[in-house]
Amino acid sequence: MVWSDAFGRVHRADLDWLTTPHLGADQTAPSLVATTGSARYVPGEGVSGSSVALTFGWRFDDPSPPRGAVPAGVASYNVRVRTLSPTGRLSAWSTIRSAPMQRSVRRSYADEWTACFQVRARDLAGNLSAWSPSRCTSVDGRDPEVTRATIDTSRLRTLGFVFRASDHFGISHYSVRYRRGANAARWIAPSEWRHLATTSVRLGRDGGRTCFEVTAVDRVGHRDRVVRCVRR
């Protein structure tokens, strides 16, 4: 600090308690806050040549770096995608062209395809984040198929009902109900049979006609239903 006194003499003093702040360069890459978009499984159209639009969105933050450096802010994003075909062929990663500050993309895929997206961010100082974890969506356009539904009569006091279904993306659960007597009889659905992960149930015999119905449900709610009956 410099000043002059009443006699015109110039004085100078250094104030050791007043320092010039030092702002370091930003060396901290942006951090991923969240990704958003289509669910893991979505219903398809079930029509040859049709497609379903999938979305992928993201949000990054450029956090305060250590030692007082000033955050530079996000400058751009890179997005890439890879696909899994209905026959199981996995593609290489492919860059999606988008506006530098765009925060979502939309792409259409046919039934039975899976698309996985990743994103990374670069800030104004040039720091580049790691790729985000993959966010994948599968387009399920086909119904499951019950491939087995048999009644086991080998036991004296009970009937066994064994079933199984197939689906490109897997079965969510089965539900089973039964009825005794004529076709006009009421179906009975025990609560423990309404959301099964197992593929068999057992029921006490009554000596007459017994029918079982199994419904296979896939991951997006598509269904296939089969009825089997026995008279013993």
Coordinates of C-alpha atoms in Angstrom, one line a residue:
M1 CA 0.0 0.0 0.0
V2 CA 1.4 3.5 -0.9
W3 CA 0.3 6.9 0.5
S4 CA 1.7 10.4 1.1
D5 CA 1.7 12.2 4.4
A6 CA 0.9 15.9 5.2
F7 CA 4.4 16.9 4.2
G8 CA 4.2 15.2 0.8
R9 CA 6.5 12.3 1.8
V10 CA 5.6 9.0 0.1
H11 CA 5.3 5.9 2.2
R12 CA 4.9 2.2 1.3
A13 CA 3.8 -0.7 3.4
D14 CA 3.3 -4.4 2.6
L15 CA 0.2 -5.9 4.2
D16 CA 1.1 -9.6 4.8
W17 CA -2.6 -10.4 5.7
L18 CA -3.8 -9.4 2.2
T19 CA -2.9 -12.0 -0.5
T20 CA -3.8 -12.4 -4.1
P21 CA -6.0 -15.5 -4.5
H22 CA -4.6 -18.2 -6.9
L23 CA -7.1 -19.9 -9.1
G24 CA -5.7 -23.2 -10.4
A25 CA -6.6 -24.8 -13.7
D26 CA -9.7 -27.1 -13.8
Q27 CA -8.4 -30.7 -13.8
T28 CA -11.6 -32.4 -12.7
A29 CA -13.7 -34.2 -15.3
P30 CA -17.5 -33.9 -15.3
S31 CA -19.4 -36.5 -13.2
L32 CA -22.5 -38.4 -14.2
V33 CA -25.6 -37.5 -12.2
A34 CA -28.1 -39.8 -13.9
T35 CA -29.2 -41.5 -17.1
T36 CA -32.8 -41.8 -18.1
G37 CA -34.8 -43.3 -20.9
S38 CA -36.8 -46.3 -22.1
A39 CA -37.4 -49.2 -19.7
R40 CA -35.3 -52.4 -19.8
Y41 CA -38.0 -54.2 -21.8
V42 CA -40.6 -52.5 -24.0
P43 CA -43.5 -54.0 -26.0
G44 CA -42.9 -54.2 -29.7
E45 CA -45.4 -53.8 -32.6
G46 CA -45.5 -57.5 -33.5
V47 CA -45.7 -56.5 -37.2
S48 CA -42.9 -57.3 -39.7
G49 CA -41.1 -54.2 -40.7
S50 CA -42.3 -52.1 -37.8
S51 CA -40.0 -50.4 -35.2
V52 CA -40.2 -48.8 -31.8
A53 CA -38.6 -45.5 -30.8
L54 CA -36.2 -45.8 -27.8
T55 CA -34.9 -42.8 -25.8
F56 CA -31.7 -42.3 -23.8
G57 CA -31.1 -39.2 -21.7
W58 CA -28.4 -38.0 -19.3
R59 CA -27.3 -35.3 -16.9
F60 CA -23.7 -34.4 -15.8
D61 CA -22.3 -32.0 -13.3
D62 CA -18.9 -30.3 -13.4
P63 CA -17.9 -30.4 -9.7
S64 CA -15.6 -28.0 -7.9
P65 CA -12.1 -29.3 -8.3
P66 CA -9.6 -29.2 -5.4
R67 CA -7.2 -26.3 -4.5
G68 CA -9.6 -23.5 -5.4
A69 CA -9.7 -24.1 -9.1
V70 CA -12.8 -22.8 -10.9
P71 CA -15.1 -25.4 -12.7
A72 CA -15.0 -24.9 -16.4
G73 CA -18.5 -26.3 -17.1
V74 CA -19.6 -29.0 -19.5
A75 CA -18.7 -28.3 -23.2
S76 CA -20.0 -31.3 -25.1
Y77 CA -21.2 -34.9 -24.9
N78 CA -20.3 -38.1 -26.8
V79 CA -22.9 -40.8 -27.1
R80 CA -22.5 -44.3 -28.5
V81 CA -24.7 -47.4 -29.0
R82 CA -24.3 -51.1 -29.6
T83 CA -27.0 -53.6 -30.6
L84 CA -27.8 -57.2 -30.1
S85 CA -29.7 -58.8 -33.0
P86 CA -32.5 -61.4 -32.7
T87 CA -29.9 -64.0 -33.7
G88 CA -27.5 -63.0 -30.9
R89 CA -25.0 -61.0 -32.9
L90 CA -23.4 -58.2 -30.9
S91 CA -22.3 -55.1 -32.8
A92 CA -19.3 -52.9 -32.2
W93 CA -19.9 -49.6 -30.5
S94 CA -21.1 -46.9 -32.9
T95 CA -21.0 -43.1 -32.3
I96 CA -24.3 -41.3 -32.5
R97 CA -24.0 -37.9 -34.1
S98 CA -25.8 -35.3 -32.0
A99 CA -25.6 -31.6 -31.1
P100 CA -22.7 -30.9 -28.7
M101 CA -25.0 -29.9 -25.8
Q102 CA -27.9 -32.2 -26.6
R103 CA -29.0 -34.1 -23.5
S104 CA -31.0 -37.0 -25.1
V105 CA -31.2 -39.1 -28.2
R106 CA -34.0 -41.1 -29.8
R107 CA -33.5 -44.1 -32.1
S108 CA -35.9 -46.7 -33.5
Y109 CA -35.3 -50.5 -33.5
A110 CA -37.3 -53.5 -34.7
D111 CA -38.9 -56.2 -32.6
E112 CA -36.5 -58.6 -30.8
W113 CA -33.5 -56.1 -31.0
T114 CA -31.6 -54.8 -28.0
A115 CA -29.9 -51.4 -27.9
C116 CA -27.3 -50.4 -25.2
F117 CA -26.3 -46.7 -24.8
Q118 CA -23.4 -45.0 -23.1
V119 CA -22.5 -41.3 -22.8
R120 CA -19.5 -39.3 -21.6
A121 CA -18.9 -35.5 -21.1
R122 CA -16.0 -33.1 -21.8
D123 CA -15.7 -29.8 -20.0
L124 CA -14.4 -26.5 -21.3
A125 CA -10.9 -27.2 -19.9
G126 CA -10.7 -30.4 -22.0
N127 CA -11.3 -32.9 -19.1
L128 CA -13.1 -36.0 -20.3
S129 CA -15.2 -38.3 -18.1
A130 CA -15.4 -42.1 -18.3
W131 CA -18.1 -43.7 -20.3
S132 CA -21.3 -44.1 -18.3
P133 CA -22.6 -47.6 -17.4
S134 CA -24.6 -49.1 -20.3
R135 CA -28.4 -48.5 -20.3
C136 CA -30.0 -51.3 -22.4
T137 CA -33.5 -51.7 -23.8
S138 CA -35.0 -54.7 -25.5
V139 CA -38.0 -54.5 -27.9
D140 CA -40.2 -57.6 -27.2
G141 CA -42.7 -58.0 -30.0
R142 CA -43.5 -61.7 -29.7
D143 CA -45.8 -63.6 -27.4
P144 CA -44.3 -66.4 -25.2
E145 CA -45.1 -70.0 -26.2
V146 CA -46.1 -72.7 -23.8
T147 CA -44.0 -75.7 -24.9
R148 CA -44.9 -78.2 -22.3
A149 CA -48.2 -78.8 -20.3
T150 CA -48.6 -82.4 -19.0
I151 CA -50.6 -83.9 -16.2
D152 CA -48.8 -86.5 -14.1
T153 CA -51.1 -89.2 -12.9
S154 CA -48.5 -91.5 -11.4
R155 CA -49.4 -90.8 -7.8
L156 CA -52.5 -92.3 -6.2
R157 CA -53.7 -89.3 -4.2
T158 CA -52.5 -86.3 -6.2
L159 CA -52.3 -85.0 -9.7
G160 CA -49.2 -83.2 -10.9
F161 CA -49.3 -80.5 -13.5
V162 CA -45.9 -79.7 -15.2
F163 CA -45.5 -76.8 -17.6
R164 CA -42.9 -74.7 -19.3
A165 CA -42.7 -71.8 -21.8
S166 CA -40.2 -70.1 -24.0
D167 CA -39.7 -66.5 -24.9
H168 CA -36.9 -64.6 -26.6
F169 CA -36.3 -62.4 -23.5
G170 CA -37.5 -64.8 -20.8
I171 CA -40.6 -65.6 -18.9
S172 CA -41.7 -63.2 -16.1
H173 CA -44.0 -65.7 -14.3
Y174 CA -46.7 -68.3 -14.7
S175 CA -50.2 -68.4 -13.3
V176 CA -52.2 -71.7 -12.9
R177 CA -55.8 -72.4 -12.2
Y178 CA -58.0 -75.6 -12.2
R179 CA -61.6 -76.7 -12.4
R180 CA -63.4 -80.0 -11.7
G181 CA -66.2 -81.5 -13.7
A182 CA -67.8 -80.1 -16.8
N183 CA -66.5 -77.2 -18.9
A184 CA -69.1 -75.0 -17.4
A185 CA -67.6 -75.4 -13.9
R186 CA -65.9 -72.4 -12.3
W187 CA -62.2 -72.0 -12.6
I188 CA -60.4 -71.9 -9.2
A189 CA -57.1 -69.9 -8.9
P190 CA -55.3 -70.6 -5.6
S191 CA -53.4 -67.4 -4.5
E192 CA -50.1 -69.3 -4.3
W193 CA -50.5 -70.3 -8.0
R194 CA -51.1 -66.8 -9.4
H195 CA -47.5 -65.6 -9.7
L196 CA -45.3 -68.7 -10.0
A197 CA -41.6 -68.9 -10.7
T198 CA -41.7 -72.7 -10.5
T199 CA -43.0 -74.9 -13.4
S200 CA -45.1 -77.5 -11.6
V201 CA -48.0 -77.7 -9.1
R202 CA -49.8 -80.6 -7.4
L203 CA -53.5 -81.0 -6.6
G204 CA -55.5 -83.7 -4.7
R205 CA -57.5 -86.1 -6.7
D206 CA -61.3 -86.3 -6.5
G207 CA -62.0 -89.2 -8.8
G208 CA -63.6 -87.1 -11.6
R209 CA -62.5 -84.9 -14.5
T210 CA -59.9 -82.3 -13.7
C211 CA -58.6 -79.5 -16.0
F212 CA -55.5 -77.3 -15.5
E213 CA -54.9 -74.0 -17.2
V214 CA -51.4 -72.4 -17.3
T215 CA -50.7 -68.9 -18.5
A216 CA -47.2 -67.9 -19.3
V217 CA -46.4 -64.1 -19.0
D218 CA -43.3 -62.5 -20.5
R219 CA -41.5 -59.4 -19.3
V220 CA -43.8 -56.9 -21.1
G221 CA -47.0 -58.7 -20.3
H222 CA -47.5 -60.8 -23.4
R223 CA -49.3 -64.1 -22.7
D224 CA -49.8 -67.6 -23.9
R225 CA -52.4 -70.0 -22.4
V226 CA -52.9 -73.8 -22.6
V227 CA -55.5 -76.1 -21.0
R228 CA -55.0 -79.8 -20.2
C229 CA -57.6 -82.2 -18.8
V230 CA -57.7 -85.7 -17.3
R231 CA -60.5 -88.0 -16.2
R232 CA -59.4 -90.3 -13.4

